[in-house]
Amino acid sequence: MSAPNRVLIAVIGVGGVGKCFLSQLRLLAARRPSPKLSLCYISSSRKALYNDDYSEIAVEGVIEALAASRKAPPSLPEVVEYLAAAPDKVILVDNTSSQHVADAYPLALGLGVNIVTPNKKAFSGPYELWQDILAASTASGAKFYHESSVGAGLPVISTLRDLIDTGDKVTKIEGVFSGTMSFLFNSFAPTDGQGGAWSAEVIKAKALGYTEPDPRDDLNGLDVARKLTILARLVGLPIQSPTSFPVQSLIPKELESCQSGDEFLEKLAAFDSQMEVTKSAAEMEGKVVRFVGSIDVGTKQVKVGLDMFEPSHPIAALKGSDNIISFYTERYGSNPLIVQGAGAGGEVTAMGVTADMLKVVAQIS
Amino acid sequence: MSAPNRVLIAVIGVGGVGKCFLSQLRLLAARRPSPKLSLCYISSSRKALYNDDYSEIAVEGVIEALAASRKAPPSLPEVVEYLAAAPDKVILVDNTSSQHVADAYPLALGLGVNIVTPNKKAFSGPYELWQDILAASTASGAKFYHESSVGAGLPVISTLRDLIDTGDKVTKIEGVFSGTMSFLFNSFAPTDGQGGAWSAEVIKAKALGYTEPDPRDDLNGLDVARKLTILARLVGLPIQSPTSFPVQSLIPKELESCQSGDEFLEKLAAFDSQMEVTKSAAEMEGKVVRFVGSIDVGTKQVKVGLDMFEPSHPIAALKGSDNIISFYTERYGSNPLIVQGAGAGGEVTAMGVTADMLKVVAQIS
């Protein structure tokens, strides 16, 4: 049954970001009575919770209710069909990092289902998928927002869109796009010239929870390459995939065949001298080494890897696991527009998702 | 006559920001056919251009057409009445810095006219006006956006709103909010320990166009105090006015009675030693002096004035006339979310206005 002034919210994924999002949604629903944000669908990889009449699922206690559900998640086309047939406007919140879910975006958008997500896969995967998403959104008018796919809740994508939409010419984007890489290099090559052995820093970062369960998933540079792909496409470069431009992996060639992350970590110390050489070369020039991504719009060059910076450079002076993203544009001239802060973590990632959801709500209600 | 899918744009003010806005509007209208953004009213302080049937005024050549117009601007209540009677949704773009225009916002919003502006006066003036604006907007649903009232086109207000709307708790906001003050102190007390005499830096800044025509309008701190008032109110502090908290003026007491900016500049050199003492005191602690504003949300303290920072602090390391705004929040923890870049200039100020306009268009069309 259609309800006046109601927006239906469907959530896929109840991991770290998903749980934080639900807690933000709960607070929000209590504070903002209109339009009513009504949870109508939620699923994990194994369970689902929804009512055929789209009636509201209480957000309070929903994780427990989902665990107790006897329903398995329908197939994604079935989920989309269910949402597209709803009597009210719908926002699908994809809190997974699944390529499989991302592949369903064109179908959902084409049927008028709005999408909000931190999932990088749809926007950094095959170029065709990206084109299909744009086409489906344009045709139906359904919105897709994905602020948290780059820099978590930091205003990166919204700022880039504003620059482009108002007619500025972005000439270059440069920054530290990985909280893991930020932490590693701020520890390994701090501006005051100290720092431990590379392998020890990687082990420390893992112990502190700053890396993926398998640190190779950070060190291969692919996560940063995905973020660069997203931003480069937004400025109009037809980047085919995150592997279609130079990406420097910090996994030594000899360790590419390791069977596990643990084996990799055990053997990494033997290659510390390689990173030490890079660090010393930078120090010889009075600089520090950092792992950065850059997009040169004029020459259409995108690259990810190690680079050297003066200690006073904002990229060198970064703290902790912060991200920094610099937008060089015609209007801003020689001093870029800079956004900086935590670029990972459940709460700040969910914040980007929640803020996006509110922007869509403001447009469709 | 009502036109499908048209949004009417009314512009007051054709100074530096106004002209840049019009050129951005012209490019935008050409690139985005739907909804049609149709200029229906434009005025300077002495002239106005509009048609009784709200038919479109060509943006191309509009400055010349306005100069040639024989119509004087109607009174503001008349302008609001004209706009409120329009057959389509209307956005009033106030590109002035006039308190008089700001005073008309509650009337306009109450009658459903949306407002976009870089004008600080409405949001930093009397607390009652601010309350009236909120009430009028809530009652009618009309939107008001004013990103460029703080930090020009930098994503400051939008970021603060996202933090608050998603339930984060802002604990402190701190930064350099004046391009003039930024330039002056980056030159007077650079992190490498050089820098000229204070009065010479002020004269240089004026010659380079970094100050108001009368530099006292920058040095009295009121411009920064207005920006702090705006942000403090957004985080929920009931700041009565920009003079209801401590604001340090850099105009020596003895020069407060100067009849003109020129007289002030001539006599300023005699007080260079005062600023030199402040600078030296900072240097004794290995720090540099900067002119900052801060809002401590917990203690409800807002203040504007000189403070000292380590050379590696982002506020100390600022370049040129850049602004920097740091948001300390519960979610972001000890490392703030930072936005940095040019905070003044016609093009970047107009960019904030144009981006705001697009956000309103997306919600009302």
XYZ file of C-alpha atoms in Angstrom:
730
model
C 0.000 0.000 0.000
C 1.334 3.407 -0.907
C 1.910 5.757 1.971
C 2.105 9.510 1.549
C 5.530 11.034 1.992
C 7.367 7.761 2.528
C 10.646 6.619 1.024
C 11.469 2.919 1.110
C 15.004 1.884 2.022
C 16.447 -1.485 0.996
C 19.791 -2.562 2.415
C 22.123 -5.242 1.085
C 25.064 -6.043 3.326
C 25.334 -5.979 7.107
C 29.104 -6.026 7.625
C 31.080 -3.255 9.325
C 29.790 -0.420 7.143
C 26.307 -1.912 6.981
C 25.965 -2.040 10.764
C 27.172 1.555 11.150
C 24.753 2.648 8.427
C 21.839 0.976 10.205
C 22.675 2.727 13.447
C 22.835 6.074 11.625
C 19.526 5.288 9.890
C 17.915 4.512 13.237
C 18.958 7.860 14.746
C 17.947 9.678 11.591
C 14.491 8.155 11.358
C 13.866 9.230 14.947
C 14.970 12.810 14.285
C 13.380 13.389 10.888
C 9.745 12.358 10.775
C 9.175 13.524 7.197
C 9.587 11.994 4.748
C 9.395 8.726 6.611
C 12.392 6.527 5.837
C 10.964 3.027 5.962
C 13.205 -0.028 5.828
C 11.482 -2.549 3.531
C 14.257 -5.032 2.719
C 17.521 -6.150 4.260
C 19.830 -9.023 3.431
C 23.144 -10.553 4.310
C 24.838 -13.088 2.044
C 22.714 -15.850 3.536
C 19.534 -14.325 4.941
C 16.896 -11.810 3.954
C 14.059 -10.001 5.674
C 11.161 -8.353 3.835
C 7.383 -8.253 3.658
C 5.395 -8.726 0.493
C 3.395 -5.577 1.238
C 6.558 -3.507 1.806
C 5.499 -2.823 5.380
C 8.177 -1.421 7.651
C 10.897 -3.517 9.253
C 11.986 -2.035 12.583
C 15.630 -0.920 12.379
C 16.045 -1.458 16.111
C 17.087 -5.080 16.537
C 17.135 -5.755 12.797
C 20.494 -7.556 12.845
C 19.086 -10.114 15.286
C 15.832 -10.367 13.355
C 17.782 -10.952 10.143
C 19.853 -13.691 11.754
C 16.641 -15.358 12.894
C 14.968 -15.086 9.486
C 14.194 -18.270 7.573
C 14.247 -16.523 4.210
C 17.281 -16.852 1.981
C 18.050 -13.785 -0.160
C 16.204 -13.865 -3.473
C 18.304 -13.543 -6.608
C 19.324 -9.969 -7.415
C 16.927 -9.682 -10.377
C 14.159 -10.817 -8.017
C 15.170 -8.217 -5.429
C 15.167 -5.517 -8.108
C 11.782 -6.665 -9.378
C 10.379 -6.548 -5.835
C 11.734 -3.016 -5.290
C 10.670 -1.725 -8.708
C 7.108 -2.868 -8.005
C 6.943 -0.920 -4.735
C 4.218 1.710 -4.366
C 6.726 4.349 -3.181
C 10.092 5.692 -4.218
C 12.911 3.306 -3.286
C 16.588 3.718 -2.431
C 18.713 0.585 -2.614
C 21.695 0.882 -0.267
C 24.426 -1.538 -1.311
C 26.784 -1.837 1.650
C 28.732 -4.736 0.149
C 31.899 -4.678 -1.923
C 30.428 -7.247 -4.273
C 30.876 -7.175 -8.043
C 27.791 -9.372 -8.269
C 25.567 -6.741 -6.628
C 27.209 -3.987 -8.662
C 26.350 -5.812 -11.875
C 22.662 -5.390 -11.040
C 22.813 -1.560 -10.865
C 21.844 -0.940 -14.514
C 18.767 -3.150 -14.106
C 17.763 -1.429 -10.868
C 18.395 2.109 -12.115
C 16.586 1.379 -15.367
C 13.500 0.384 -13.366
C 13.620 3.583 -11.304
C 15.314 2.210 -8.189
C 17.774 4.785 -6.790
C 21.155 3.521 -5.585
C 23.475 4.659 -2.812
C 26.670 2.751 -2.096
C 30.284 2.749 -0.909
C 30.923 -0.192 -3.267
C 33.696 0.696 -5.728
C 33.085 -2.205 -8.097
C 30.366 -0.717 -10.304
C 32.237 2.491 -11.025
C 35.727 1.061 -11.324
C 34.968 -2.242 -13.029
C 34.429 -2.814 -16.738
C 33.891 0.423 -18.668
C 30.732 -1.019 -20.208
C 29.126 -1.444 -16.795
C 29.883 2.203 -16.024
C 28.342 3.260 -19.352
C 25.294 1.075 -18.689
C 24.845 2.703 -15.284
C 24.983 6.201 -16.773
C 22.540 5.257 -19.527
C 20.068 3.575 -17.176
C 20.118 6.527 -14.772
C 19.655 9.039 -17.577
C 16.774 7.080 -19.084
C 14.762 6.589 -15.878
C 15.893 9.587 -13.836
C 16.876 7.292 -10.961
C 19.858 8.613 -8.997
C 23.081 6.878 -8.016
C 25.399 8.332 -5.360
C 28.667 6.793 -4.199
C 30.600 9.380 -2.158
C 32.093 6.689 0.073
C 33.649 4.814 -2.838
C 36.580 7.286 -2.617
C 37.882 8.630 0.713
C 34.924 7.286 2.718
C 32.823 10.198 4.037
C 35.245 12.908 2.873
C 33.619 15.269 0.362
C 35.602 14.048 -2.641
C 33.106 12.993 -5.288
C 30.597 15.722 -4.375
C 33.367 18.333 -4.679
C 34.537 16.952 -8.007
C 30.954 16.966 -9.313
C 30.434 20.570 -8.174
C 33.644 21.667 -9.898
C 32.629 19.982 -13.138
C 28.942 20.916 -13.012
C 29.715 24.599 -12.516
C 32.076 24.631 -15.490
C 35.497 24.572 -13.855
C 38.238 22.688 -15.716
C 39.958 20.099 -13.550
C 43.563 19.798 -14.707
C 44.973 17.349 -12.164
C 43.915 15.257 -9.190
C 46.587 13.961 -6.851
C 46.571 12.399 -3.444
C 46.925 9.624 -0.933
C 43.839 7.478 -1.426
C 44.535 4.575 0.917
C 44.434 4.781 4.694
C 46.685 1.718 4.819
C 49.312 3.214 2.516
C 49.070 6.512 4.383
C 49.725 4.836 7.734
C 52.537 2.685 6.339
C 54.493 5.531 4.765
C 53.837 8.061 7.534
C 55.432 5.446 9.850
C 58.121 4.124 7.503
C 59.314 7.509 6.201
C 58.129 10.241 8.571
C 59.142 13.803 7.800
C 61.434 13.882 10.834
C 63.625 11.169 9.325
C 62.968 8.239 11.662
C 60.874 5.155 10.855
C 61.196 1.396 11.221
C 61.955 -1.398 8.776
C 59.350 -1.770 6.024
C 58.255 -5.302 6.918
C 57.972 -4.335 10.591
C 55.707 -1.423 9.660
C 53.502 -3.715 7.577
C 53.225 -6.197 10.450
C 52.437 -3.356 12.869
C 49.776 -1.928 10.545
C 48.136 -5.360 10.280
C 48.187 -5.796 14.053
C 46.523 -2.379 14.480
C 43.785 -3.269 12.015
C 44.928 -0.805 9.351
C 45.278 -3.440 6.623
C 42.964 -5.922 4.968
C 43.081 -9.390 6.564
C 45.599 -10.215 3.820
C 47.894 -7.126 3.531
C 48.688 -8.013 -0.067
C 45.216 -6.710 -0.922
C 46.465 -3.256 0.081
C 50.027 -3.527 -1.154
C 49.116 -4.503 -4.715
C 47.816 -0.959 -5.277
C 44.544 -2.156 -6.797
C 42.361 -0.452 -4.190
C 43.954 2.882 -5.028
C 43.732 2.093 -8.750
C 39.983 1.535 -8.378
C 39.532 4.927 -6.717
C 41.567 6.630 -9.439
C 39.461 4.904 -12.075
C 36.293 6.283 -10.491
C 37.599 9.860 -10.356
C 39.169 9.726 -13.817
C 35.892 8.577 -15.361
C 34.053 11.388 -13.569
C 36.366 13.944 -15.202
C 35.638 12.344 -18.559
C 38.578 10.021 -19.198
C 37.477 6.708 -20.754
C 39.472 4.477 -18.394
C 38.746 0.890 -19.389
C 39.608 -0.721 -16.048
C 41.794 -0.243 -12.957
C 44.492 -2.293 -14.666
C 44.619 -0.258 -17.863
C 47.145 2.258 -16.482
C 50.446 1.920 -14.586
C 49.931 0.638 -11.046
C 53.008 -0.036 -8.918
C 52.610 -3.068 -6.674
C 54.592 -3.154 -3.434
C 54.550 -6.955 -3.470
C 58.066 -8.073 -4.464
C 58.031 -10.220 -7.615
C 59.586 -13.096 -5.697
C 56.676 -13.119 -3.240
C 53.859 -13.056 -5.777
C 53.537 -16.815 -5.513
C 53.085 -16.906 -1.723
C 50.184 -19.143 -0.771
C 48.947 -16.999 2.109
C 49.190 -13.575 3.662
C 51.016 -15.092 6.612
C 53.642 -16.694 4.390
C 54.024 -13.338 2.627
C 54.543 -11.486 5.908
C 57.127 -14.028 7.090
C 59.188 -13.617 3.934
C 58.777 -9.853 3.493
C 61.708 -8.884 5.763
C 64.137 -10.332 3.243
C 63.095 -7.542 0.864
C 63.344 -4.629 3.309
C 66.509 -3.385 1.616
C 64.554 -2.682 -1.593
C 62.240 -0.236 0.189
C 65.198 1.176 2.132
C 66.913 2.076 -1.145
C 63.815 3.960 -2.290
C 63.558 5.772 1.024
C 67.257 6.737 1.000
C 67.046 7.999 -2.572
C 64.279 10.364 -1.483
C 66.232 11.450 1.592
C 69.234 12.287 -0.595
C 67.003 14.906 -2.229
C 65.659 16.093 1.129
C 62.332 14.412 0.413
C 60.136 11.593 1.715
C 58.551 8.745 -0.213
C 54.764 8.350 -0.386
C 52.340 6.055 -2.224
C 50.119 8.284 -4.324
C 47.678 8.269 -7.176
C 47.412 10.974 -9.792
C 45.293 11.899 -12.776
C 46.707 14.344 -15.301
C 43.619 15.338 -17.242
C 45.440 17.127 -20.074
C 47.714 14.218 -20.958
C 45.054 11.664 -19.876
C 47.668 9.919 -17.727
C 46.573 8.027 -14.646
C 49.135 6.379 -12.422
C 49.496 4.828 -9.009
C 52.758 4.258 -7.176
C 55.647 5.681 -5.184
C 56.649 9.310 -5.508
C 58.805 11.764 -3.552
C 57.674 14.963 -1.814
C 59.252 17.854 0.073
C 58.567 17.480 3.818
C 56.468 20.686 3.760
C 54.204 19.320 1.003
C 50.700 18.536 2.305
C 51.034 14.956 1.038
C 54.245 14.466 3.046
C 52.833 16.144 6.162
C 49.837 13.800 6.376
C 49.141 12.211 9.769
C 48.074 8.725 10.855
C 46.005 6.945 8.255
C 44.501 10.100 6.750
C 43.724 10.477 3.081
C 44.393 13.672 1.178
C 42.970 14.601 -2.200
C 44.103 17.714 -4.099
C 42.063 19.098 -6.991
C 43.993 21.358 -9.345
C 41.628 23.377 -11.514
C 41.604 26.436 -13.735
C 39.673 28.451 -11.169
C 41.741 27.404 -8.169
C 45.010 28.049 -9.992
C 48.350 27.020 -8.521
C 47.013 26.249 -5.027
C 44.678 23.257 -5.198
C 41.409 22.676 -3.408
C 42.346 20.089 -0.771
C 40.209 17.655 1.201
C 41.872 15.690 4.000
C 40.939 13.342 6.822
C 40.115 9.755 7.671
C 39.373 7.850 4.478
C 38.438 4.501 5.996
C 36.497 3.103 8.937
C 32.926 1.950 9.379
C 31.437 5.126 10.855
C 32.919 7.617 8.389
C 32.203 5.329 5.442
C 28.606 4.922 6.591
C 28.408 8.687 7.033
C 29.065 9.146 3.312
C 26.373 6.595 2.543
C 23.846 8.212 4.885
C 24.581 11.709 3.547
C 24.127 10.423 -0.007
C 20.853 8.795 0.968
C 19.616 12.120 2.366
C 20.571 13.881 -0.873
C 18.554 11.383 -2.873
C 15.637 11.657 -0.423
C 15.658 15.453 -0.853
C 15.349 15.019 -4.609
C 12.706 12.298 -4.806
C 10.368 13.166 -1.953
C 2.642 31.512 -18.725
C 3.812 28.347 -17.037
C 6.340 26.294 -18.953
C 6.916 22.624 -18.317
C 10.213 21.802 -16.691
C 11.399 25.383 -16.285
C 13.014 27.007 -13.260
C 13.050 30.794 -13.080
C 16.238 32.505 -11.912
C 16.220 36.002 -10.438
C 19.527 37.752 -9.807
C 20.187 40.728 -7.551
C 23.682 42.185 -7.812
C 26.009 42.370 -10.787
C 29.344 43.130 -9.112
C 32.394 40.854 -9.265
C 30.645 37.711 -8.025
C 27.452 38.557 -9.922
C 29.272 38.838 -13.247
C 31.113 35.537 -12.693
C 27.842 33.875 -11.736
C 26.171 35.090 -14.928
C 28.975 33.701 -17.058
C 28.688 30.333 -15.256
C 24.905 30.420 -15.723
C 25.323 31.066 -19.437
C 27.604 28.060 -19.928
C 25.382 25.914 -17.779
C 22.164 26.773 -19.582
C 23.843 25.808 -22.853
C 25.022 22.446 -21.502
C 21.944 21.387 -19.535
C 18.753 21.725 -21.541
C 16.510 20.293 -18.826
C 15.192 21.745 -16.645
C 15.495 25.021 -18.476
C 17.088 27.681 -16.278
C 15.378 30.863 -17.372
C 16.561 34.287 -16.159
C 13.439 36.309 -15.369
C 14.765 39.196 -13.284
C 18.051 40.973 -12.798
C 18.942 44.163 -10.973
C 21.849 46.314 -9.903
C 21.487 48.960 -7.232
C 20.098 51.400 -9.805
C 18.581 49.405 -12.651
C 16.369 46.398 -13.196
C 15.346 44.222 -16.107
C 12.275 41.964 -16.114
C 9.141 41.199 -18.075
C 5.666 41.125 -16.592
C 5.040 37.711 -18.163
C 8.298 36.263 -16.745
C 9.567 35.616 -20.253
C 13.240 34.855 -20.573
C 15.969 37.481 -20.476
C 18.978 36.413 -22.564
C 22.008 35.956 -20.299
C 24.326 36.786 -23.179
C 24.761 40.563 -23.133
C 22.588 41.004 -20.059
C 25.000 43.390 -18.303
C 24.751 45.790 -21.249
C 20.994 45.333 -21.477
C 20.674 46.079 -17.764
C 22.766 49.244 -18.089
C 20.492 50.380 -20.911
C 17.288 49.594 -19.004
C 15.041 52.464 -18.048
C 13.507 50.595 -15.138
C 14.669 51.323 -11.602
C 14.657 48.315 -9.247
C 11.274 47.866 -7.549
C 11.291 47.755 -3.761
C 12.308 44.373 -2.346
C 8.770 43.504 -1.198
C 7.638 44.245 -4.761
C 10.375 42.034 -6.201
C 9.381 39.213 -3.852
C 5.715 39.657 -4.740
C 6.587 39.497 -8.444
C 8.615 36.312 -7.954
C 6.095 34.648 -5.655
C 3.378 35.174 -8.297
C 5.439 33.413 -10.985
C 3.913 30.370 -12.678
C 7.074 28.282 -12.100
C 9.478 27.529 -9.274
C 11.837 30.427 -8.606
C 15.363 30.734 -7.242
C 16.415 34.180 -6.077
C 20.191 34.556 -6.329
C 21.379 37.367 -4.073
C 24.889 38.252 -5.228
C 25.096 41.353 -3.053
C 26.515 41.749 0.431
C 23.556 43.894 1.423
C 21.818 43.670 4.790
C 18.790 45.270 3.138
C 18.396 42.377 0.679
C 19.084 39.846 3.436
C 16.282 41.304 5.524
C 13.833 40.266 2.793
C 14.732 36.554 2.931
C 12.034 35.566 5.444
C 9.371 37.206 3.281
C 10.686 35.517 0.127
C 11.119 32.090 1.701
C 7.721 32.291 3.345
C 6.157 32.820 -0.090
C 7.993 29.826 -1.560
C 10.852 31.644 -3.274
C 14.091 29.660 -2.898
C 17.263 31.575 -2.088
C 20.891 31.035 -3.025
C 23.531 33.524 -1.939
C 27.133 34.245 -0.911
C 25.800 37.111 1.246
C 26.819 36.589 4.880
C 24.486 39.197 6.351
C 21.332 37.123 6.735
C 23.038 34.261 8.550
C 25.426 36.287 10.673
C 23.250 39.310 11.468
C 20.631 39.556 14.208
C 19.726 36.171 15.677
C 16.041 36.934 15.122
C 16.563 37.259 11.381
C 18.266 33.850 11.353
C 15.354 32.347 13.304
C 12.855 33.973 10.932
C 14.694 32.485 7.954
C 14.596 28.994 9.458
C 10.921 29.330 10.326
C 9.924 30.666 6.898
C 11.849 27.915 5.100
C 10.355 25.204 7.295
C 6.828 26.533 6.829
C 6.896 26.815 3.034
C 9.497 24.195 2.136
C 11.492 26.780 0.177
C 15.252 26.152 0.297
C 18.090 28.483 1.193
C 21.699 27.645 0.350
C 24.714 29.801 1.138
C 27.875 27.732 0.667
C 29.864 30.766 -0.491
C 29.149 32.710 2.684
C 32.097 30.830 4.267
C 35.252 29.930 2.312
C 33.725 30.814 -1.073
C 33.300 27.651 -3.183
C 35.108 25.374 -0.708
C 32.807 22.620 0.587
C 32.521 24.007 4.116
C 28.829 24.448 4.853
C 27.815 21.361 2.858
C 30.360 19.286 4.783
C 29.200 20.651 8.131
C 25.578 19.934 7.204
C 26.443 16.358 6.172
C 28.272 15.772 9.461
C 25.339 17.066 11.487
C 22.595 15.497 9.368
C 24.157 12.045 9.607
C 24.422 12.283 13.385
C 28.083 13.027 13.928
C 28.928 15.284 16.891
C 31.071 18.243 15.919
C 33.294 19.133 18.871
C 35.398 21.933 17.422
C 35.817 23.954 14.241
C 39.057 25.846 13.729
C 40.652 27.577 10.812
C 41.839 30.501 8.790
C 38.682 32.020 7.351
C 40.005 35.122 5.644
C 42.073 35.117 2.457
C 43.398 38.544 3.440
C 44.524 37.427 6.897
C 45.972 34.250 5.394
C 48.050 36.210 2.888
C 49.160 38.757 5.497
C 50.393 36.221 8.041
C 51.866 33.782 5.523
C 53.976 36.767 4.355
C 54.599 38.417 7.730
C 55.463 35.248 9.646
C 56.326 32.494 7.164
C 57.366 29.130 8.566
C 60.934 29.659 7.330
C 61.363 32.636 9.657
C 61.594 35.533 7.198
C 58.892 38.108 6.519
C 58.661 41.887 6.206
C 57.402 44.622 8.500
C 53.698 44.352 9.309
C 52.664 47.668 7.763
C 54.646 46.884 4.619
C 52.820 43.564 4.287
C 49.454 45.281 4.657
C 50.370 47.833 1.982
C 51.605 45.045 -0.304
C 48.424 43.030 0.226
C 46.303 46.043 -0.651
C 48.374 46.738 -3.780
C 47.894 43.105 -4.877
C 44.143 43.340 -4.400
C 44.051 40.963 -1.422
C 42.324 43.448 0.890
C 39.083 45.379 0.834
C 39.421 48.912 -0.598
C 39.791 50.003 3.023
C 42.049 47.374 4.697
C 40.538 48.178 8.084
C 37.472 46.225 6.929
C 39.686 43.110 6.978
C 41.842 43.983 9.969
C 38.934 44.553 12.352
C 38.203 40.821 12.299
C 34.496 41.303 11.670
C 34.493 39.393 8.373
C 35.931 36.349 10.142
C 33.529 36.856 13.048
C 30.593 36.762 10.621
C 31.775 33.436 9.190
C 32.221 31.977 12.666
C 28.723 33.159 13.588
C 27.294 31.318 10.576
C 29.078 28.051 11.385
C 28.393 28.271 15.129
C 24.676 28.710 14.503
C 24.692 25.711 12.157
C 26.117 23.550 14.949
C 23.365 24.790 17.220
C 24.969 27.561 19.265
C 22.611 30.516 19.764
C 25.126 33.208 18.805
C 23.332 36.547 19.024
C 25.593 38.468 16.657
C 29.186 38.563 15.333
C 30.044 40.986 18.121
C 28.731 38.809 20.963
C 32.020 36.879 21.359
C 35.685 37.925 21.616
C 37.013 39.278 18.327
C 40.555 40.616 18.249
C 40.938 43.647 16.016
C 44.323 44.293 14.428
C 43.577 48.004 14.240
C 45.667 49.690 16.948
C 43.505 51.600 19.424
C 45.300 54.815 18.543
C 44.302 54.442 14.878
C 40.636 53.742 15.411
C 39.831 57.391 14.820
C 41.556 57.603 11.424
C 39.309 59.343 8.914
C 40.305 57.171 5.946
C 42.003 53.934 4.969
C 44.816 55.920 3.460
C 45.425 57.862 6.675
C 45.382 54.530 8.534
C 47.968 53.003 6.198
C 50.234 56.030 6.516
C 50.233 55.830 10.292
C 50.341 52.026 10.646
C 54.160 51.746 10.437
C 54.455 53.454 13.813
C 52.813 50.383 15.351
C 54.899 47.716 13.613
C 56.739 46.981 16.845
C 53.507 45.737 18.461
C 53.081 43.036 15.837
C 56.800 42.299 15.935
C 56.533 41.543 19.663
C 53.725 39.066 18.992
C 55.714 37.427 16.196
C 58.844 37.156 18.336
C 56.918 35.678 21.241
C 55.721 32.900 18.916
C 59.232 32.385 17.523
C 60.578 31.988 21.063
C 58.350 28.903 21.320
C 59.334 27.706 17.852
C 55.938 28.702 16.499
C 54.377 31.124 14.057
C 51.503 33.522 14.617
C 48.267 33.226 12.613
C 44.863 34.907 12.663
C 42.296 32.194 13.294
C 38.730 31.624 14.297
C 37.545 28.764 16.459
C 34.332 27.299 17.798
C 34.508 25.011 20.825
C 31.103 23.372 20.757
C 31.315 21.782 24.198
C 32.137 25.000 26.041
C 30.140 27.084 23.523
C 33.122 29.380 23.109
C 33.621 31.220 19.848
C 36.639 33.434 19.345
C 38.548 35.211 16.641
C 42.104 36.464 16.902
C 45.818 35.717 16.941
C 47.113 32.313 17.957
C 50.395 30.405 17.695
C 51.033 27.167 15.777
C 53.882 24.739 15.251
C 55.352 25.177 11.753
C 54.199 21.656 10.825
C 50.574 22.423 11.760
C 48.326 22.630 8.678
C 47.244 26.136 9.725
C 50.865 27.303 9.838
C 51.758 25.596 6.567
C 49.035 27.347 4.583
C 50.073 28.978 1.297
C 49.195 32.268 -0.386
C 45.726 33.492 0.496
C 44.251 30.030 1.093
C 41.647 29.311 3.714
C 41.710 26.180 5.849
C 38.836 24.825 7.901
C 39.258 21.866 10.274
C 36.256 19.973 11.598
C 36.909 17.984 14.768
C 34.143 15.453 15.350
C 33.439 12.318 17.334
C 33.678 10.127 14.240
C 36.835 11.710 12.858
C 38.576 11.543 16.217
C 41.909 13.258 16.822
C 42.660 13.959 13.148
C 40.124 16.466 11.822
C 38.372 16.544 8.474
C 40.119 19.404 6.673
C 39.050 21.515 3.712
C 41.601 23.891 2.215
C 42.013 26.201 -0.774
C 41.158 29.623 -2.140
C 38.436 31.169 -0.002
C 37.912 34.355 -1.969
C 37.718 35.556 -5.566
C 34.861 36.085 -8.003
C 35.063 32.786 -9.872
C 35.331 30.456 -6.861
C 32.691 32.413 -4.950
C 30.350 32.227 -7.938
C 31.115 28.502 -8.197
C 29.663 27.976 -4.727
C 26.587 29.953 -5.742
C 26.138 28.045 -8.991
C 26.619 24.662 -7.294
C 24.040 25.644 -4.661
C 21.633 26.696 -7.392
C 22.014 23.294 -9.059
C 21.300 21.563 -5.746
C 18.087 23.530 -5.361
C 17.156 22.871 -8.996
C 17.621 19.132 -8.429
C 15.192 19.295 -5.510
C 12.458 21.485 -6.981
C 12.301 20.360 -10.608
